[in-house]
mmCIF file of C-alpha atoms (C1' of nucleotides) in Angstrom:
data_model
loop_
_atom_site.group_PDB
_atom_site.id
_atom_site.type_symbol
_atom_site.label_atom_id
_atom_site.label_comp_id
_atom_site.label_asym_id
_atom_site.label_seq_id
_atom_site.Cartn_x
_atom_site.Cartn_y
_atom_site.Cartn_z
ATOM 1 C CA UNK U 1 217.278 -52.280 48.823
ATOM 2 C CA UNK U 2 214.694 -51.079 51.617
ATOM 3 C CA UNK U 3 211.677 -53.455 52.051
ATOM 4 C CA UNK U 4 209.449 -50.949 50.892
ATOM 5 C CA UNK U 5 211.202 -50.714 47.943
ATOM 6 C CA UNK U 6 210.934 -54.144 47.054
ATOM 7 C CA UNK U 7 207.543 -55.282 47.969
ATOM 8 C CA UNK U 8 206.548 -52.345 45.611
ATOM 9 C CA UNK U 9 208.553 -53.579 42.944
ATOM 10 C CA UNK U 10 207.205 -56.832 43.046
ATOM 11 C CA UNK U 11 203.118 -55.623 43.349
ATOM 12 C CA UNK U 12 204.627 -54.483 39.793
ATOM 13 C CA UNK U 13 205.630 -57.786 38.873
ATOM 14 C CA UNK U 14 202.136 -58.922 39.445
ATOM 15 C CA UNK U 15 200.208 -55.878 37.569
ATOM 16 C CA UNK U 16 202.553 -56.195 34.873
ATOM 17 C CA UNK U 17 201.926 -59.840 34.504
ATOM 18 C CA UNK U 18 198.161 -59.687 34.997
ATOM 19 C CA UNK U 19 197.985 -57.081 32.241
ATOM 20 C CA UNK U 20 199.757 -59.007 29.667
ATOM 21 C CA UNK U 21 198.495 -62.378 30.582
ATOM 22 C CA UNK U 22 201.261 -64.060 31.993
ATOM 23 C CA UNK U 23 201.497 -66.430 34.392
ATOM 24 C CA UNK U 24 202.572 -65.606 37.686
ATOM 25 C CA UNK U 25 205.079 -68.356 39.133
ATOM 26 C CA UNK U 26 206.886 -68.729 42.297
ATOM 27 C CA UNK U 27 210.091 -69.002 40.328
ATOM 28 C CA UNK U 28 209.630 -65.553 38.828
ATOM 29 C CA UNK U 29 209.375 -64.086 42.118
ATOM 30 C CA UNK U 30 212.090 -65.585 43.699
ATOM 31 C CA UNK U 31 214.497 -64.393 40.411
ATOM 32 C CA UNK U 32 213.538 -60.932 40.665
ATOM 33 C CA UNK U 33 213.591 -60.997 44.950
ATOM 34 C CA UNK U 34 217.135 -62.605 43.978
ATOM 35 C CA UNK U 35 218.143 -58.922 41.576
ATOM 36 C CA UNK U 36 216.883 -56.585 44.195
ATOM 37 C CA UNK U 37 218.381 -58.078 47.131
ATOM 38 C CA UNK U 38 222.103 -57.857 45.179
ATOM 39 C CA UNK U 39 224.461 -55.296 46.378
ATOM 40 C CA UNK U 40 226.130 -54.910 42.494
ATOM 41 C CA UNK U 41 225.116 -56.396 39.128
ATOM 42 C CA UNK U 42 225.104 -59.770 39.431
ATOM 43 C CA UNK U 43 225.215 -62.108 36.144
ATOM 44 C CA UNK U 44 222.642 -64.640 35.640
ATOM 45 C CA UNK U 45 224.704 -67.055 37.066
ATOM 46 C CA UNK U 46 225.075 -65.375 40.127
ATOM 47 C CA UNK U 47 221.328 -65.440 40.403
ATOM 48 C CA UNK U 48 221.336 -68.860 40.124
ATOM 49 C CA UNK U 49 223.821 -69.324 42.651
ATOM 50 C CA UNK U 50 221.912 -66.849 45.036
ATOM 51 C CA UNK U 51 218.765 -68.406 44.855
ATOM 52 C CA UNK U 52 220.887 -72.295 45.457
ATOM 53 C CA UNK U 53 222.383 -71.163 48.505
ATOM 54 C CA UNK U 54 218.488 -70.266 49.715
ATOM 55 C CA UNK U 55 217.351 -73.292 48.943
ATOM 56 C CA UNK U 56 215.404 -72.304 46.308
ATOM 57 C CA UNK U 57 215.444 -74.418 43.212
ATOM 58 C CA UNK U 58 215.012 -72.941 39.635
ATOM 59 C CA UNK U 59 216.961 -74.256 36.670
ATOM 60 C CA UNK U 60 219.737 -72.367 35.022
ATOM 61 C CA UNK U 61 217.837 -71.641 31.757
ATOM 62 C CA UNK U 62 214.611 -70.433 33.682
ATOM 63 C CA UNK U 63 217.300 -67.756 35.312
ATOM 64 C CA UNK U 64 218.201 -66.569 31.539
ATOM 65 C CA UNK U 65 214.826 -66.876 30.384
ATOM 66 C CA UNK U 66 213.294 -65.105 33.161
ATOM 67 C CA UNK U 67 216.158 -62.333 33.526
ATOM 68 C CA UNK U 68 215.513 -61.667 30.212
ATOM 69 C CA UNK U 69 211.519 -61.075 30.433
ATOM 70 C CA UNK U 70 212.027 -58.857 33.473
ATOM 71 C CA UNK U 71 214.502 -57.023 31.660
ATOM 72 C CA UNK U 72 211.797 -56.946 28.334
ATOM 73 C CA UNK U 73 209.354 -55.822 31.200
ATOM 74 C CA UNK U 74 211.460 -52.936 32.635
ATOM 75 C CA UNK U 75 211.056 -54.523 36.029
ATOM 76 C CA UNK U 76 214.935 -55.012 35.710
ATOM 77 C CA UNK U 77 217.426 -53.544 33.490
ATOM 78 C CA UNK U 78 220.486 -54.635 31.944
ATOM 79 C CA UNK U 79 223.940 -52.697 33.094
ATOM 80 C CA UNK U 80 225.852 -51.995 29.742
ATOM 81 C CA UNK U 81 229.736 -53.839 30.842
ATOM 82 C CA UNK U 82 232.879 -54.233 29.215
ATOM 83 C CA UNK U 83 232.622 -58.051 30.736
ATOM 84 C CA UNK U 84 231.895 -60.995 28.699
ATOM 85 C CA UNK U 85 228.392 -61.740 30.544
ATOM 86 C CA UNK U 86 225.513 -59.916 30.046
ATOM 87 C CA UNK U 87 224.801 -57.919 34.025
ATOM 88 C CA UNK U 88 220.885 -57.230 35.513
ATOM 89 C CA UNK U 89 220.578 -54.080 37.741
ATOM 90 C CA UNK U 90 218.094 -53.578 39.948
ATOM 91 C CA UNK U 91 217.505 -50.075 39.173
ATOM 92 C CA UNK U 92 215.385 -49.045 36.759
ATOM 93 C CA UNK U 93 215.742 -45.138 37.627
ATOM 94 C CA UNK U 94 218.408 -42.646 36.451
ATOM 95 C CA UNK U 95 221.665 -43.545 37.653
ATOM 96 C CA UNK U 96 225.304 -43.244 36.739
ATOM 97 C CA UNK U 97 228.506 -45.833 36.788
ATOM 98 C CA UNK U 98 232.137 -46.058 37.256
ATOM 99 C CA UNK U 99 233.973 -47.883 35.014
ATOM 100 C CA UNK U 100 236.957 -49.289 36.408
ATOM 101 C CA UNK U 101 239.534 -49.581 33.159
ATOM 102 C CA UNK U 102 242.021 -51.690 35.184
ATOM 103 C CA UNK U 103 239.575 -54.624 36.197
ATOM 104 C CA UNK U 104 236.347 -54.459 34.790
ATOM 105 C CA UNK U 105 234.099 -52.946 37.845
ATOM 106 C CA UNK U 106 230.913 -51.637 37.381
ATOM 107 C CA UNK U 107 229.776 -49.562 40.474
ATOM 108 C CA UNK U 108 226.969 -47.453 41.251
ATOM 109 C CA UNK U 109 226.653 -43.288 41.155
ATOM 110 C CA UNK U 110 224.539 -41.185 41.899
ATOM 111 C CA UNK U 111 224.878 -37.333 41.383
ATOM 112 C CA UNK U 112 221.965 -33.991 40.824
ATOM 113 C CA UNK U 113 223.788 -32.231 38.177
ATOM 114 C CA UNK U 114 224.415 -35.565 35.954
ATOM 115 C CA UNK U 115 220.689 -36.625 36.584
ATOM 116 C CA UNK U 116 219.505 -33.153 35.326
ATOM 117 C CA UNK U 117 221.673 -33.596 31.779
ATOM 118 C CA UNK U 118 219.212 -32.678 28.722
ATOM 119 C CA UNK U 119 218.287 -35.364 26.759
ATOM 120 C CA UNK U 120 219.841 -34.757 23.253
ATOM 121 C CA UNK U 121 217.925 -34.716 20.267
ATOM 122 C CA UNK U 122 218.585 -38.209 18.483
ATOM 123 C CA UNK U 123 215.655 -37.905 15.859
ATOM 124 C CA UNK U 124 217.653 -37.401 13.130
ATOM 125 C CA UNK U 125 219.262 -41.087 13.880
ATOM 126 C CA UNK U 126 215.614 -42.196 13.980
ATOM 127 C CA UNK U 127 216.340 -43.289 17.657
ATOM 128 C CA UNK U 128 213.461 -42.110 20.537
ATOM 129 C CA UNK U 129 215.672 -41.653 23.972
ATOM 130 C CA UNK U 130 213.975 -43.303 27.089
ATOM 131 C CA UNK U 131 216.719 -42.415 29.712
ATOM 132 C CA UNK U 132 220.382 -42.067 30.064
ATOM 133 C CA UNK U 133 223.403 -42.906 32.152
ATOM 134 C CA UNK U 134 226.948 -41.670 32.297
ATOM 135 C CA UNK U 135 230.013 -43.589 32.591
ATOM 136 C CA UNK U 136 232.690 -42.281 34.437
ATOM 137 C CA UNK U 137 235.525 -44.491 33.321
ATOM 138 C CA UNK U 138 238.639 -44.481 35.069
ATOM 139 C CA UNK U 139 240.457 -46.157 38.100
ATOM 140 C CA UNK U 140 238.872 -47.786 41.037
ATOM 141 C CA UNK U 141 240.638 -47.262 44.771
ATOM 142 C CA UNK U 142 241.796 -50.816 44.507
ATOM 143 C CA UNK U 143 243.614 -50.899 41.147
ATOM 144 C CA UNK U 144 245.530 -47.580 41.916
ATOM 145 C CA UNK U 145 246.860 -49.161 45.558
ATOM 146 C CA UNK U 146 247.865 -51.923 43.542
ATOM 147 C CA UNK U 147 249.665 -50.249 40.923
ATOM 148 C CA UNK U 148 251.625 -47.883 43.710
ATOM 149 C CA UNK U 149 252.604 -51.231 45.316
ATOM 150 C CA UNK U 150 254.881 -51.340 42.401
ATOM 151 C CA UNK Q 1 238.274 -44.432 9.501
ATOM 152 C CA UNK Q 2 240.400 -42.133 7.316
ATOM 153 C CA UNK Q 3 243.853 -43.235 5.960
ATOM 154 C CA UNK Q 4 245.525 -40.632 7.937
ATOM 155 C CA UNK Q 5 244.116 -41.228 12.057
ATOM 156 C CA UNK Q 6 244.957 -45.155 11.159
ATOM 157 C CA UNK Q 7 248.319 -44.626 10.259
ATOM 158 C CA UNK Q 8 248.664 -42.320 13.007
ATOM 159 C CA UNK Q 9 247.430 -45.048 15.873
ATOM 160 C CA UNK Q 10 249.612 -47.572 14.021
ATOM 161 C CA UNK Q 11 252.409 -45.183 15.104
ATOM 162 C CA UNK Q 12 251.403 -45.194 18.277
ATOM 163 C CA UNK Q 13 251.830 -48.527 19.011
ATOM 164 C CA UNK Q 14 254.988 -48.501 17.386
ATOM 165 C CA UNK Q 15 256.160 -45.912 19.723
ATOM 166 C CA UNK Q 16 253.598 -47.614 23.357
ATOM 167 C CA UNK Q 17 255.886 -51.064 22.026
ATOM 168 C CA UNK Q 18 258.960 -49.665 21.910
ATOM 169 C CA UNK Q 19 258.388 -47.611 25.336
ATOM 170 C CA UNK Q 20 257.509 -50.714 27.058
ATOM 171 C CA UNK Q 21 260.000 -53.552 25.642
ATOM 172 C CA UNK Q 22 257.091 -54.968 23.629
ATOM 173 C CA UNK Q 23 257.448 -57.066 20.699
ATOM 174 C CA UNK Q 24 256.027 -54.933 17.686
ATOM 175 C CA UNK Q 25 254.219 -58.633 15.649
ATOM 176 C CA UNK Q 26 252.610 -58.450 12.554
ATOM 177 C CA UNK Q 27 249.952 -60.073 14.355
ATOM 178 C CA UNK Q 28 249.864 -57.078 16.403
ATOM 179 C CA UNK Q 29 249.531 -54.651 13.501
ATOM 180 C CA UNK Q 30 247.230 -57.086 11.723
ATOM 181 C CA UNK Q 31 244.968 -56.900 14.757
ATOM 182 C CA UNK Q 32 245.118 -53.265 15.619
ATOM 183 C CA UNK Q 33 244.178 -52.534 11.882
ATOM 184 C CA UNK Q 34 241.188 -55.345 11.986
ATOM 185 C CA UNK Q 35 239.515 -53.217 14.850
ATOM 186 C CA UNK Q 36 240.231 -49.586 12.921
ATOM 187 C CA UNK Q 37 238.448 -50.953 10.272
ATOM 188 C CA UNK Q 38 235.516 -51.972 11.791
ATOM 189 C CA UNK Q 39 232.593 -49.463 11.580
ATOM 190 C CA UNK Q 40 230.996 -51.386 14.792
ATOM 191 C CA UNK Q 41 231.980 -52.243 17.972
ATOM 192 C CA UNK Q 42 233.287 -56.062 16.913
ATOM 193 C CA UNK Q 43 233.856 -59.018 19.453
ATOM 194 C CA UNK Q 44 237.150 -60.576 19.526
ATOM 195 C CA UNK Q 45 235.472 -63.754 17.647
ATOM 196 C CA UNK Q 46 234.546 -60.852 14.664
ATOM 197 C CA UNK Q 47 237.676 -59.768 14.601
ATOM 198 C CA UNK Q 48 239.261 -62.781 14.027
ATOM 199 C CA UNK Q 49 236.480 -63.472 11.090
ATOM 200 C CA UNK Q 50 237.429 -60.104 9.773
ATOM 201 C CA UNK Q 51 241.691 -61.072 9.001
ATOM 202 C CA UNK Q 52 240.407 -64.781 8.142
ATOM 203 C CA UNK Q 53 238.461 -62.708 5.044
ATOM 204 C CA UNK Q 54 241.673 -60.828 4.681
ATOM 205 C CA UNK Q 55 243.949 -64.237 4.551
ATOM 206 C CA UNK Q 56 245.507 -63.232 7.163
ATOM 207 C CA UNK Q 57 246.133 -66.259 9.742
ATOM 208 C CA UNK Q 58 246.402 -65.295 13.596
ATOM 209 C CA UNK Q 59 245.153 -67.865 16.520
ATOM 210 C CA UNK Q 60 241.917 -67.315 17.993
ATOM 211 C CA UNK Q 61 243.972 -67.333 21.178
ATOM 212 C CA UNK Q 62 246.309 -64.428 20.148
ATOM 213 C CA UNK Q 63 243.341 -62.193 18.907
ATOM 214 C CA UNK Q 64 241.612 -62.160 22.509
ATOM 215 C CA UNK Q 65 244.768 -61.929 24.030
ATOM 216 C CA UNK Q 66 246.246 -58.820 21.696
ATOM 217 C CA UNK Q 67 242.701 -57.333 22.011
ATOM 218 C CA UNK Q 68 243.292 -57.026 25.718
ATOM 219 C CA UNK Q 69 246.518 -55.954 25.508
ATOM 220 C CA UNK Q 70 245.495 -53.136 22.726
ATOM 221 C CA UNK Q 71 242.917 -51.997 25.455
ATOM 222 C CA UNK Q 72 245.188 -51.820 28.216
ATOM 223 C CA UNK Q 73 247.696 -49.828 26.508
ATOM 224 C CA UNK Q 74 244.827 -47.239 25.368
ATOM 225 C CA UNK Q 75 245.410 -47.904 21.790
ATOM 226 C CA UNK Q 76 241.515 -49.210 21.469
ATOM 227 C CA UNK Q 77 238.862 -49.172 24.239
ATOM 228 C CA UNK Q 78 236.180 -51.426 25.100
ATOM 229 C CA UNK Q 79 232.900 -50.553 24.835
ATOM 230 C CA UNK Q 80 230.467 -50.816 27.394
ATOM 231 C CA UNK Q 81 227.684 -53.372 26.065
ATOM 232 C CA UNK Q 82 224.293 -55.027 27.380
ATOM 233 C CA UNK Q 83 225.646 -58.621 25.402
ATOM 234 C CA UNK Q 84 227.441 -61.499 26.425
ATOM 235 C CA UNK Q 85 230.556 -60.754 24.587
ATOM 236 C CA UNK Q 86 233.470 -58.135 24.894
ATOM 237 C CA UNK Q 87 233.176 -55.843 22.389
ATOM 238 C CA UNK Q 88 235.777 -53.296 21.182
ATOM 239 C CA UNK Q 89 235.677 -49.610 19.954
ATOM 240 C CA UNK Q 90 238.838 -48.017 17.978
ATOM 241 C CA UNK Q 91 237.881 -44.593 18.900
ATOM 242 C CA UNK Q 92 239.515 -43.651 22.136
ATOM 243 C CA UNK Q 93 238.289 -39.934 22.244
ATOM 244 C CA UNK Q 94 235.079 -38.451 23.756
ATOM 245 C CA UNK Q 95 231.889 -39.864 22.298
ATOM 246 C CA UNK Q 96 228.869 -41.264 22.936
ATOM 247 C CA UNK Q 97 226.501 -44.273 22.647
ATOM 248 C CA UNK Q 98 223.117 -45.148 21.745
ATOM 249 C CA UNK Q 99 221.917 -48.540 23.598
ATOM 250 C CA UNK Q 100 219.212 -49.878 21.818
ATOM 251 C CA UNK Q 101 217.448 -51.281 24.930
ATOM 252 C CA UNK Q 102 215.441 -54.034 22.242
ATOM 253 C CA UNK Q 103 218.138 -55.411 20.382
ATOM 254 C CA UNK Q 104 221.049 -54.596 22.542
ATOM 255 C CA UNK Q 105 222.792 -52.862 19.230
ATOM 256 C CA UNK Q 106 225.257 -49.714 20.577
ATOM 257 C CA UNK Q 107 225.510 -47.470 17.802
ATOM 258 C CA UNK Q 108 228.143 -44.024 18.620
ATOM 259 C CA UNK Q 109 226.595 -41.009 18.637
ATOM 260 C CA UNK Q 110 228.292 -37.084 19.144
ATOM 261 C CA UNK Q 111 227.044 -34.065 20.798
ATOM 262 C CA UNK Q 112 228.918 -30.896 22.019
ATOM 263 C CA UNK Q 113 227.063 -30.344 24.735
ATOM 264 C CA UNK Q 114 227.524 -33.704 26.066
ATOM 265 C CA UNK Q 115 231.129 -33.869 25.429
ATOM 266 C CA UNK Q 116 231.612 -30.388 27.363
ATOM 267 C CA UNK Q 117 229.957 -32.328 30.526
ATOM 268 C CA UNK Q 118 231.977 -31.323 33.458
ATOM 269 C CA UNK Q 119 233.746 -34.626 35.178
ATOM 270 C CA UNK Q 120 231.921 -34.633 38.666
ATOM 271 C CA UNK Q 121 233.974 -34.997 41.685
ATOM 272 C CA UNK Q 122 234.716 -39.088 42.544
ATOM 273 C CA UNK Q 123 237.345 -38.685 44.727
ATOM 274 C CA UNK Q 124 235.025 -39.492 48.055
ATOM 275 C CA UNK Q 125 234.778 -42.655 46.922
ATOM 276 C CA UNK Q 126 238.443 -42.993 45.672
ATOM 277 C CA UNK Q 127 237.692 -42.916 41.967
ATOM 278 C CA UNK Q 128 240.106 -41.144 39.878
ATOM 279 C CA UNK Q 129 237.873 -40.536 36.497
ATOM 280 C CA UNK Q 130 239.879 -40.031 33.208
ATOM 281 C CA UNK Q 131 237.233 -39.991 30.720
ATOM 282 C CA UNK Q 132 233.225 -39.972 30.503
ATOM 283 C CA UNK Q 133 230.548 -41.534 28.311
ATOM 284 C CA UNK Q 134 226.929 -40.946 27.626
ATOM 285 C CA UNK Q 135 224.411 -43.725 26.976
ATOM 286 C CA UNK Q 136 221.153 -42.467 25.601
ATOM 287 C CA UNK Q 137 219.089 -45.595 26.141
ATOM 288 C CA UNK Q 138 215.925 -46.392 24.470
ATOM 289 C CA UNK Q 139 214.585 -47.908 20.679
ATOM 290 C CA UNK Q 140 216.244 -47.722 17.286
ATOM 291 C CA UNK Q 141 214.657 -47.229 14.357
ATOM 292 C CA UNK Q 142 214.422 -50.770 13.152
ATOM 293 C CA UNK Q 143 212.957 -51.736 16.375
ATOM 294 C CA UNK Q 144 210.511 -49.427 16.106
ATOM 295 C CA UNK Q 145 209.568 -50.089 12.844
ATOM 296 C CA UNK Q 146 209.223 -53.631 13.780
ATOM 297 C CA UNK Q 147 206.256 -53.222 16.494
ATOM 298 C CA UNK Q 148 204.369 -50.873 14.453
ATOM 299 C CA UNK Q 149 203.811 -53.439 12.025
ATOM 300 C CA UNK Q 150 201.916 -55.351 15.001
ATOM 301 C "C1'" DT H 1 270.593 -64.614 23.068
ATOM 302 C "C1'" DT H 2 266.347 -64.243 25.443
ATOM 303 C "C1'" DA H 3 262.207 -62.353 26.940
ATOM 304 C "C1'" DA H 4 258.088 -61.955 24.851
ATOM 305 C "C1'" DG H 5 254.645 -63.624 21.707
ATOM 306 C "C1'" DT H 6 252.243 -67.184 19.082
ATOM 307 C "C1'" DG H 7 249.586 -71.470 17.869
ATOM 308 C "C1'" DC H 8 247.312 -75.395 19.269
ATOM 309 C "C1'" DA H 9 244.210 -77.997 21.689
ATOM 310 C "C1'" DA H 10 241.782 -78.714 25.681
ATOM 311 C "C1'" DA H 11 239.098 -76.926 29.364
ATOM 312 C "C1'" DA H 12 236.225 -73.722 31.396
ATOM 313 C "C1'" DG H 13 232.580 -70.401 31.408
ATOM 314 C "C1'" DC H 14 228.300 -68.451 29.513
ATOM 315 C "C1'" DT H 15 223.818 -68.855 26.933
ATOM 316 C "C1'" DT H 16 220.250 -70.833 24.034
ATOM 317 C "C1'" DT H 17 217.178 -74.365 22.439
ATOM 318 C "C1'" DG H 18 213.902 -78.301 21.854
ATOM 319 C "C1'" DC H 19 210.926 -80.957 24.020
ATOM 320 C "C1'" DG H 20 208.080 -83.471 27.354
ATOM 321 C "C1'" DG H 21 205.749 -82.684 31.475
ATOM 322 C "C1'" DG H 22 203.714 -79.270 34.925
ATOM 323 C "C1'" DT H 23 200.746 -75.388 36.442
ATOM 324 C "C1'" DA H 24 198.614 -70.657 36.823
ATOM 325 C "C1'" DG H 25 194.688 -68.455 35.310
ATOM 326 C "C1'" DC V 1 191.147 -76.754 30.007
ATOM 327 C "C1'" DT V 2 194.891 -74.628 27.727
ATOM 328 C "C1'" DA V 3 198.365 -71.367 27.160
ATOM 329 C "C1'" DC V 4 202.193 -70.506 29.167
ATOM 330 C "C1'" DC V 5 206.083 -71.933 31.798
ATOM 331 C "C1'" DC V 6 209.549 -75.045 33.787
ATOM 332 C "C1'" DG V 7 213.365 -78.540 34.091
ATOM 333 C "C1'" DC V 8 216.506 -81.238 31.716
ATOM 334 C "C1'" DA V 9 220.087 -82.167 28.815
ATOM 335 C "C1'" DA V 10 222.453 -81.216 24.808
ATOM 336 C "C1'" DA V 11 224.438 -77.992 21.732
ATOM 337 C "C1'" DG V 12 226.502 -73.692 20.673
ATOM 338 C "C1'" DC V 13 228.899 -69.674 21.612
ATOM 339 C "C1'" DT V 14 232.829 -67.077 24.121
ATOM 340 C "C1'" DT V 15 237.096 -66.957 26.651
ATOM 341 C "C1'" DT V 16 241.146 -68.699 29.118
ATOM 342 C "C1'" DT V 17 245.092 -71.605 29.905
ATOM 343 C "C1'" DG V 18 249.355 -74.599 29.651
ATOM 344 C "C1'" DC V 19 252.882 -75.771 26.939
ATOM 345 C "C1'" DA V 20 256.119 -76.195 23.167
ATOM 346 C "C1'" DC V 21 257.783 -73.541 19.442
ATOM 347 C "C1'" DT V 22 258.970 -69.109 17.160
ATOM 348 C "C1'" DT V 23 260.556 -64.469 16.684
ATOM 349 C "C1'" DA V 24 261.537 -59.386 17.511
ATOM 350 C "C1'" DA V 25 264.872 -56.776 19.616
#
DNA sequence: TTAAGTGCAAAAGCTTTGCGGGTAG
DNA sequence: CTACCCGCAAAGCTTTTGCACTTAA
């Protein structure tokens, strides 16, 4: 993510926290530099481990906790996975994924004509629609060399 | 799920088992059945809960690894979930989700117009797309109703 | 007969929680 | 000063693995 990018999303951090009262902390920045600087959607563990290898000490439950909140705050959101650990994404605007079947990999895509889907209407569930995101689920370039190797 | 579409799929995996030299278990079939019945998308640990109910005793151990296998072979798919635990979906065909982006429930959801969604081109990034999903992200009902009463 | 599948139990991986002490506002 | 937040350590889920035994084909 561009500099720009990120310095604005964390002047959000600060209004958002301001407006509801909450505290501010160094360790709160650091999680949320630690989301926007990853390439992919990194678990909370992998957060941890990010912020370790800078030197920067948080404990492992004040990565969950604070993943969490930024998630609760929209400053983050959570990537939907067919893994067993719950995945933070640094974008928060409409985007798209492909779902590898074969191994599990969540990667980013972007396309005009997917962004510009209608929202449906959902009322009669009783559900209000915020965004949406398409899966594209299929077969990565890796798992199909593999498979022709055989 | 009706009678009928069960006893179809448990005809498939007769026939996927018999393709592939797989042993057709009654754990298999127990399994398989466990996740048709399920009007959710259950976790391997539910699904086990589910044949414990039924007196029917398979390993922990066998249902994740079955579950897997059941995916792999197409004769269940895993749904893409914000949680910290696989969860499974017995429908296979085109259909939708609604992420509840409060209490991380995924409930399925169907619209023509969404299913008739063209399949955008992948292949500049090697991606060979066989199916696609919707998620309409945003706040159920119950979580609605639960922060008006604040 | 035999390759594949299962159960068990242990280990590994992921997440939450309670509580005492620390700190931003 | 005082909520709110953090670190720690323990507990609680979720998943995988190695191995000996069983079973479908």
């Amino acid at each position: 993510m561009e500099r720009r990018a990120k310095d604005e999303r964390i002047r959000q951090l600060q209004q958002v926290c301001r407006e509801r009262g909450l505290a501010l902390t160094a360790q709160r920045r650091a999680i949320l530099r630690a989301v926007l600087d990853a390439q992919d959607h990194p678990t909370a563990d992998r957060v941890h481990a990010t912020l370790a290898r800078r030197h920067v000490r948080v404990s492992r439950a004040t990565v969950y906790r604070t993943l969490e909140s930024l998630a609760r705050l929209g400053l983050v959101s959570k990537a939907c996975h067919p893994g067993s650990a719950v995945r933070y994404d640094r974008r928060i605007d409409r985007h798209h994924h492909l779902v590898c079947l074969r191994c599990d990999r969540v990667m980013d895509f972007s396309d005009e004509r997917l962004d510009a889907l209608p929202v449906p209407d959902t009322r009669r569930v009783g559900f209000v629609v915020e965004d949406l995101r398409v899966q594209l689920r299929g077969i990565c370039r890796e798992c199909r060399e593999q498979e022709d190797e055989k």
